[in-house]
Amino acid sequence: MPGITDALDPELAAAFAAMPKAPNGTLLDLSDIPGLRATMRSMPRPASTPDPRVAIETLRIPRDGGSELEVVLYRPAAATQTLPALLWFHAGAQVLGEDARDDDAYHTELSLQLDCVLAAVVYRLAPETPAPGAAEDGHSAYAHLVAHAAELRIDPQRIGLAGASGGGAPAAATALIVRDRHDQQPCLLALLYPMLDDRLETPSSFEITAEVIFTRPDMQFAWGAVLGDRVGKGDVHPYSAPGRATDLAGLPDTFVAVAQFDLLRDEGMEFARSLNTAGVPADLHLYARAYHAWDRFAPASALTRSFEQAWHDFLRRHLHD
């Protein structure tokens, strides 16, 4: 593989060793996005039994042009009271992730752990929809939850935004759009190992040892799909690449988690630094000996348990206090 694994946390290294690899030695080869999607669709999925502790509902929000935005709600079934909500933007380099129901178990567990409505937004993917299409979907989903909070039994003052990896871009961009349009502010923003900046100019984006889950060319392919010929140009708007934002004042309290061996490490750290400079409270957590999305690939590891405790504590404080 391009990177090295002897410096990884042993539990994470064992999980990585057990997973099938792409021809380039990493887990994801984004040089052929249609082919990768087809491969992922063809992979056998374990049979899953719906968890009776959570009720699942699908919202369909009309878009201009006649299409619909899908948002899947996961609500603790025993809850009769109004609950906070977490609008969740899935991972997938902004080019993967066509069906929120493929991740039912993860969404269900978050809903139960946080005692909230987990709202998984099925934002449009690139290259079919270039940026800022995904961010506009995020704003539409957020605005719908606020406007229909009473009928959805959601507290409009307690709606947070969270995104992982590629989902970090539309999550952060949604926060920027909400601020700029003077909407009801979300109660939090959480970014897990986020993909934020198409320029790929940080030191970590050049580190060979960080090429564990994907390579630098993979990130270039992904951003090429998202931005087309705008990649690296001077006029890219922060709604399309939030790492371009020069004014982060007015965003909600933010949690950022990054991994040592991740090409995206430094752009996440820089975003957190810029938030604090702008007067926005931002908790930054750097996990040594970890790789990108370690919590999903090694969910039973001690490092994942440590991360989840910190992340979930942040979410609970801001969703419920």
XYZ file of C-alpha atoms in Angstrom:
321
model
C 0.000 0.000 0.000
C 1.171 3.595 -0.483
C 1.220 4.380 3.230
C 2.658 2.452 6.150
C 0.826 0.624 8.922
C 3.507 -0.169 11.494
C 2.879 3.184 13.230
C -0.868 2.606 13.492
C -2.742 1.700 16.637
C -2.563 -2.138 16.735
C -6.335 -2.603 16.771
C -6.751 -0.260 13.822
C -3.907 -1.940 11.935
C -5.546 -5.334 12.434
C -8.890 -4.015 11.179
C -7.240 -2.517 8.105
C -5.330 -5.720 7.359
C -8.566 -7.708 7.368
C -10.340 -5.495 4.829
C -10.277 -6.017 1.040
C -8.047 -3.529 -0.737
C -8.279 -1.613 -3.987
C -5.574 -2.250 -6.603
C -3.634 0.742 -5.286
C -3.404 -0.841 -1.825
C -5.837 1.486 -0.083
C -9.522 0.882 0.620
C -10.971 3.338 -1.899
C -9.878 3.922 -5.491
C -11.801 6.955 -6.751
C -10.285 6.998 -10.237
C -13.428 5.250 -11.574
C -16.415 6.584 -9.632
C -19.133 4.800 -11.678
C -17.208 1.544 -11.406
C -16.736 1.939 -7.663
C -20.428 2.649 -7.209
C -21.324 -0.459 -9.202
C -18.921 -2.553 -7.144
C -20.396 -1.253 -3.900
C -23.954 -1.959 -5.090
C -22.995 -5.527 -5.978
C -21.440 -6.293 -2.605
C -23.571 -8.625 -0.477
C -25.257 -6.898 2.428
C -25.912 -8.766 5.659
C -29.569 -9.269 6.442
C -30.737 -6.764 9.011
C -33.724 -6.835 11.316
C -35.405 -3.487 12.008
C -34.737 -2.309 15.542
C -38.127 -1.902 17.260
C -36.643 0.738 19.551
C -36.500 3.229 16.665
C -39.243 4.432 14.313
C -38.107 5.315 10.785
C -39.867 7.862 8.587
C -38.871 9.255 5.185
C -39.509 12.894 4.317
C -39.630 13.941 0.674
C -39.022 17.659 0.226
C -39.793 19.168 -3.211
C -36.941 20.833 -5.061
C -37.143 23.365 -7.863
C -37.330 21.429 -11.121
C -39.633 18.704 -9.859
C -37.208 16.384 -8.041
C -37.392 15.578 -4.333
C -34.879 15.666 -1.506
C -35.047 12.624 0.747
C -34.420 12.935 4.483
C -34.748 9.799 6.614
C -35.758 10.357 10.244
C -34.809 7.941 13.019
C -36.725 8.590 16.257
C -36.595 6.656 19.523
C -39.928 4.830 19.415
C -40.629 5.244 23.114
C -40.257 9.037 22.976
C -43.545 10.934 23.134
C -42.011 14.340 23.860
C -40.410 16.883 21.578
C -36.799 15.941 20.864
C -33.677 17.668 19.565
C -32.515 16.660 16.088
C -29.173 16.031 14.422
C -29.045 16.596 10.658
C -26.501 14.040 9.444
C -24.400 14.282 6.262
C -22.935 10.892 5.350
C -19.377 10.119 4.283
C -18.361 9.144 0.749
C -16.065 11.857 -0.676
C -19.230 13.647 -1.929
C -19.492 11.032 -4.707
C -20.700 7.906 -2.834
C -23.698 7.158 -0.642
C -26.921 6.794 -2.560
C -29.171 5.199 0.066
C -29.418 6.332 3.689
C -31.064 3.038 4.600
C -27.801 1.226 3.893
C -26.594 2.699 7.190
C -29.699 2.045 9.283
C -27.772 0.408 12.125
C -25.425 3.387 12.543
C -28.229 5.945 12.334
C -30.344 3.938 14.763
C -27.531 3.724 17.300
C -26.872 7.468 17.119
C -30.550 8.223 17.652
C -30.704 5.992 20.709
C -27.373 7.062 22.185
C -28.181 10.753 21.849
C -31.933 10.526 22.557
C -32.629 12.611 19.469
C -34.144 12.489 16.018
C -31.355 11.547 13.626
C -32.174 13.115 10.251
C -30.043 11.589 7.483
C -30.073 13.860 4.446
C -29.616 12.130 1.079
C -27.850 15.048 -0.564
C -27.116 15.001 -4.285
C -23.770 13.544 -5.300
C -21.089 14.693 -7.708
C -20.322 14.643 -10.563
C -24.026 14.489 -11.522
C -24.668 17.480 -9.262
C -21.664 19.752 -8.799
C -21.174 21.887 -5.716
C -22.899 23.703 -4.135
C -25.835 21.364 -4.889
C -25.192 19.207 -1.815
C -24.992 22.277 0.429
C -28.265 23.638 -0.964
C -29.837 20.260 -0.175
C -28.488 20.563 3.354
C -30.007 23.996 3.759
C -33.352 22.809 2.363
C -33.397 19.900 4.807
C -32.490 22.138 7.743
C -35.062 24.789 6.804
C -37.733 22.099 6.477
C -36.987 20.713 9.946
C -37.218 24.198 11.441
C -40.414 25.130 9.584
C -42.151 21.831 10.366
C -40.705 21.313 13.840
C -44.093 21.173 15.574
C -45.535 18.416 13.401
C -42.238 16.489 13.462
C -42.052 16.861 17.265
C -38.620 18.486 16.992
C -37.309 21.400 19.040
C -36.397 24.058 16.428
C -33.897 25.595 18.864
C -32.075 22.280 19.197
C -31.177 21.183 15.671
C -27.516 20.382 15.062
C -25.473 19.740 11.921
C -22.938 16.924 11.640
C -20.965 15.423 8.794
C -18.234 12.840 8.323
C -15.488 12.881 5.697
C -17.065 14.047 2.408
C -20.209 14.935 4.367
C -18.184 17.504 6.261
C -18.234 19.828 3.253
C -22.033 20.155 2.873
C -22.457 20.175 6.671
C -20.072 23.121 7.094
C -21.449 24.831 3.989
C -24.994 24.472 5.331
C -23.893 26.253 8.499
C -22.473 29.074 6.367
C -25.655 29.337 4.286
C -27.862 29.394 7.398
C -25.721 32.181 8.859
C -25.681 34.225 5.658
C -29.442 33.925 5.116
C -30.113 34.862 8.759
C -32.063 31.684 9.498
C -32.544 30.087 12.903
C -29.001 29.105 13.910
C -28.222 25.420 14.507
C -27.172 24.529 18.027
C -23.949 22.825 16.946
C -21.703 21.793 14.083
C -19.726 18.547 14.236
C -17.139 17.600 11.616
C -15.452 14.205 11.628
C -12.224 13.995 9.571
C -13.849 16.455 7.137
C -13.124 17.007 3.433
C -13.138 20.809 3.204
C -10.536 22.265 0.839
C -10.059 21.466 -2.836
C -6.630 23.093 -2.970
C -4.937 20.223 -1.075
C -2.104 22.505 -0.011
C -1.671 21.450 3.631
C 1.378 19.412 4.736
C -0.724 16.336 5.534
C -2.169 16.271 2.004
C 1.335 15.423 0.734
C 2.244 12.807 3.375
C 2.729 9.349 1.889
C 2.240 7.810 5.329
C -1.268 9.320 5.403
C -2.333 7.399 2.287
C -4.059 4.574 4.154
C -7.749 4.745 3.220
C -7.216 6.736 0.009
C -4.393 8.473 -1.861
C -3.791 12.080 -2.801
C -4.852 11.330 -6.425
C -8.106 9.899 -5.049
C -8.843 13.214 -3.332
C -7.990 15.022 -6.548
C -10.423 12.791 -8.453
C -13.132 13.472 -5.855
C -12.690 17.239 -5.908
C -12.585 17.114 -9.701
C -16.000 15.481 -9.627
C -17.329 18.049 -7.152
C -15.951 21.192 -8.799
C -15.077 20.262 -12.367
C -12.638 22.727 -13.896
C -13.007 25.054 -10.894
C -10.626 22.933 -8.770
C -7.834 25.025 -7.344
C -9.072 28.224 -8.984
C -9.273 31.462 -7.060
C -13.021 31.989 -7.333
C -14.317 28.826 -5.614
C -17.083 29.831 -3.183
C -17.015 28.554 0.417
C -20.432 26.939 -0.139
C -18.613 24.626 -2.575
C -15.427 24.178 -0.504
C -15.831 25.451 3.083
C -12.083 25.412 3.638
C -12.030 28.489 1.406
C -14.039 30.540 3.911
C -12.242 33.581 5.284
C -15.026 34.612 7.666
C -16.271 31.958 10.089
C -17.740 34.345 12.651
C -21.279 33.530 13.689
C -21.085 29.769 13.237
C -22.302 27.536 16.085
C -20.101 25.773 18.630
C -18.143 23.183 16.688
C -16.514 19.799 17.287
C -13.730 18.689 14.918
C -12.072 15.256 15.020
C -9.088 14.337 12.852
C -6.655 11.432 12.543
C -2.864 11.499 12.467
C -2.543 9.362 9.349
C -5.072 11.127 7.141
C -4.491 13.364 4.145
C -7.350 15.562 5.428
C -5.867 16.009 8.908
C -4.487 19.517 8.562
C -7.448 21.080 6.761
C -9.684 19.980 9.616
C -7.227 21.393 12.158
C -6.969 24.651 10.215
C -10.766 24.975 10.104
C -10.943 24.557 13.881
C -8.141 27.103 14.357
C -9.931 29.590 12.109
C -13.165 29.100 14.055
C -11.437 29.865 17.344
C -9.735 32.905 15.808
C -13.181 34.114 14.702
C -14.478 33.781 18.257
C -16.381 30.526 17.658
C -15.821 27.879 20.350
C -14.315 24.875 18.549
C -13.243 21.639 20.209
C -10.410 20.033 18.230
C -9.510 16.377 18.790
C -6.477 14.837 17.069
C -6.326 11.046 17.358
C -2.761 9.783 17.190
C -2.018 6.494 15.416
C -5.427 6.621 13.696
C -6.368 6.716 10.014
C -9.301 8.301 8.201
C -12.715 7.082 9.445
C -11.127 4.721 11.941
C -14.316 4.662 13.995
C -16.265 3.073 11.139
C -13.567 0.589 10.135
C -12.601 -0.424 13.691
C -15.785 0.247 15.708
C -14.840 -2.033 18.617
C -11.386 -0.526 19.176
C -10.393 1.351 22.325
C -9.530 4.396 20.215
C -13.050 4.439 18.775
C -14.593 4.165 22.234
C -12.493 7.111 23.405
C -13.506 9.178 20.390
C -17.204 8.316 20.692
C -17.273 9.284 24.349
C -15.842 12.737 23.584
C -18.032 13.255 20.504
C -21.253 12.019 22.064
C -20.642 14.100 25.207
C -20.307 17.210 23.024
C -23.480 16.340 21.099
C -25.515 15.648 24.235
C -24.445 18.917 25.883
C -25.494 20.996 22.909
C -28.602 19.050 21.936
C -30.073 18.776 25.422
C -28.687 21.543 27.659
